[in-house]
């Protein structure tokens, strides 16, 4: 038996928009900075989802390892997965690129998303923005 809400079959195609960000200003130790803005959509296709979007990033590297932006994402059917790419150094107004990923869904249709950036003084570490969820 399939339950419908407002006449919508949960296994039918559904789309939700998302927006996740991460920002860190210049620190007192490194003078590095990071800005990541990711907007897109998640679409349910049966028991799968398709995530597509545009990543805008701007970083300033003063010291430490090469910087990267990242998108952490996943569903209730899978663990966290990651897309990571170089974060351009002080590209004005920002670097921009498209992303497209797919994954498995459970009936709850929940997909988790979180933007972040990598860098640091010597060894580097990841910083992450607020985790968001969409239901498709």
Coordinates of C-alpha atoms in Angstrom, one line a residue:
X1 CA 0.0 0.0 0.0
X2 CA 1.3 3.4 -1.0
X3 CA 0.2 6.4 1.1
X4 CA -0.2 9.7 -0.7
X5 CA 0.0 13.1 0.8
X6 CA -2.1 15.8 -0.9
X7 CA -2.4 13.5 -3.9
X8 CA 1.3 13.2 -4.3
X9 CA 2.9 9.7 -4.5
X10 CA 6.1 9.8 -2.5
X11 CA 7.9 7.6 -5.1
X12 CA 7.0 10.1 -7.9
X13 CA 9.4 12.7 -9.2
X14 CA 9.6 15.6 -6.7
X15 CA 12.1 18.5 -6.6
X16 CA 13.3 20.7 -3.8
X17 CA 15.7 23.7 -3.9
X18 CA 18.6 24.0 -1.4
X19 CA 21.1 26.6 -0.4
X20 CA 24.1 26.0 1.9
X21 CA 27.0 28.3 2.7
X22 CA 30.3 28.4 4.6
X23 CA 32.3 31.6 5.4
X24 CA 35.3 32.2 7.5
X25 CA 37.0 35.6 7.7
X26 CA 40.7 36.2 8.0
X27 CA 42.2 34.6 11.1
X28 CA 44.7 36.3 13.4
X29 CA 47.2 33.5 12.7
X30 CA 46.9 32.8 8.9
X31 CA 45.1 35.6 7.2
X32 CA 43.4 33.0 5.2
X33 CA 39.7 33.4 4.3
X34 CA 37.0 31.3 2.8
X35 CA 33.6 31.9 1.2
X36 CA 31.5 29.1 -0.3
X37 CA 27.9 29.4 -1.6
X38 CA 26.1 26.4 -3.1
X39 CA 22.6 26.6 -4.6
X40 CA 20.8 23.8 -6.4
X41 CA 18.0 21.3 -6.6
X42 CA 17.5 17.7 -5.4
X43 CA 15.1 15.6 -7.5
X44 CA 13.6 12.3 -6.6
X45 CA 13.5 9.8 -9.4
X46 CA 11.9 6.6 -7.9
X47 CA 14.2 5.4 -5.2
X48 CA 17.1 7.6 -6.4
X49 CA 17.9 11.3 -6.1
X50 CA 19.8 13.6 -8.4
X51 CA 21.6 16.6 -6.9
X52 CA 22.5 19.4 -9.2
X53 CA 23.7 22.9 -8.5
X54 CA 26.2 25.7 -8.8
X55 CA 29.1 26.3 -6.5
X56 CA 30.5 29.8 -6.0
X57 CA 33.7 30.1 -4.1
X58 CA 36.3 32.7 -3.2
X59 CA 39.3 32.0 -0.9
X60 CA 42.4 33.9 0.1
X61 CA 45.5 31.9 0.7
X62 CA 48.2 33.6 2.8
X63 CA 49.8 30.5 4.3
X64 CA 49.3 26.8 4.7
X65 CA 48.1 24.0 2.3
X66 CA 46.1 24.6 -0.8
X67 CA 42.5 25.5 -0.1
X68 CA 39.4 23.6 -1.2
X69 CA 35.7 24.0 -1.1
X70 CA 33.5 21.0 -0.2
X71 CA 29.9 19.8 -0.3
X72 CA 29.0 17.0 2.1
X73 CA 25.8 15.3 1.2
X74 CA 23.9 12.0 1.6
X75 CA 20.6 10.5 2.3
X76 CA 19.1 8.3 5.0
X77 CA 20.0 5.3 2.7
X78 CA 23.8 6.1 2.6
X79 CA 26.6 7.7 4.6
X80 CA 28.1 11.1 4.0
X81 CA 29.6 11.6 0.5
X82 CA 31.8 14.5 -0.6
X83 CA 32.5 16.7 -3.6
X84 CA 35.8 18.6 -3.1
X85 CA 37.5 21.0 -5.6
X86 CA 40.2 23.7 -5.4
X87 CA 39.1 27.0 -4.1
X88 CA 40.5 29.8 -6.3
X89 CA 42.7 32.3 -4.5
X90 CA 41.0 35.7 -4.3
X91 CA 39.1 35.2 -7.6
X92 CA 36.9 38.3 -8.0
X93 CA 34.0 38.3 -7.6
X94 CA 34.2 34.4 -7.3
X95 CA 34.9 31.2 -9.1
X96 CA 31.9 29.2 -10.2
X97 CA 31.3 25.7 -11.3
X98 CA 28.5 23.2 -11.7
X99 CA 28.0 19.9 -9.8
X100 CA 25.8 16.9 -10.4
X101 CA 25.6 13.8 -8.2
X102 CA 23.2 10.9 -7.7
X103 CA 22.4 8.6 -4.8
X104 CA 19.9 6.2 -3.2
X105 CA 16.8 7.3 -1.2
X106 CA 14.8 5.6 1.5
X107 CA 11.0 6.2 1.5
X108 CA 11.5 9.2 3.9
X109 CA 13.1 11.1 0.9
X110 CA 15.6 13.0 3.1
X111 CA 18.8 14.3 1.7
X112 CA 21.4 16.1 4.0
X113 CA 23.6 18.9 2.7
X114 CA 26.5 20.9 4.2
X115 CA 29.0 23.3 2.6
X116 CA 32.6 23.7 3.8
X117 CA 36.2 24.7 3.1
X118 CA 39.6 23.3 3.8
X119 CA 42.8 25.1 4.7
X120 CA 44.9 26.1 7.7
X121 CA 48.3 27.1 8.9
X122 CA 50.4 24.0 8.5
X123 CA 48.4 20.8 8.2
X124 CA 44.9 22.1 7.3
X125 CA 41.4 21.1 8.5
X126 CA 37.8 21.4 7.3
X127 CA 35.4 23.9 8.5
X128 CA 31.6 23.3 7.9
X129 CA 28.5 25.5 7.7
X130 CA 25.1 24.6 9.0
X131 CA 23.7 21.3 8.0
X132 CA 20.5 21.5 6.0
X133 CA 18.0 18.9 4.8
X134 CA 15.5 18.6 2.0
X135 CA 12.7 16.0 1.5
X136 CA 11.9 14.8 -2.0

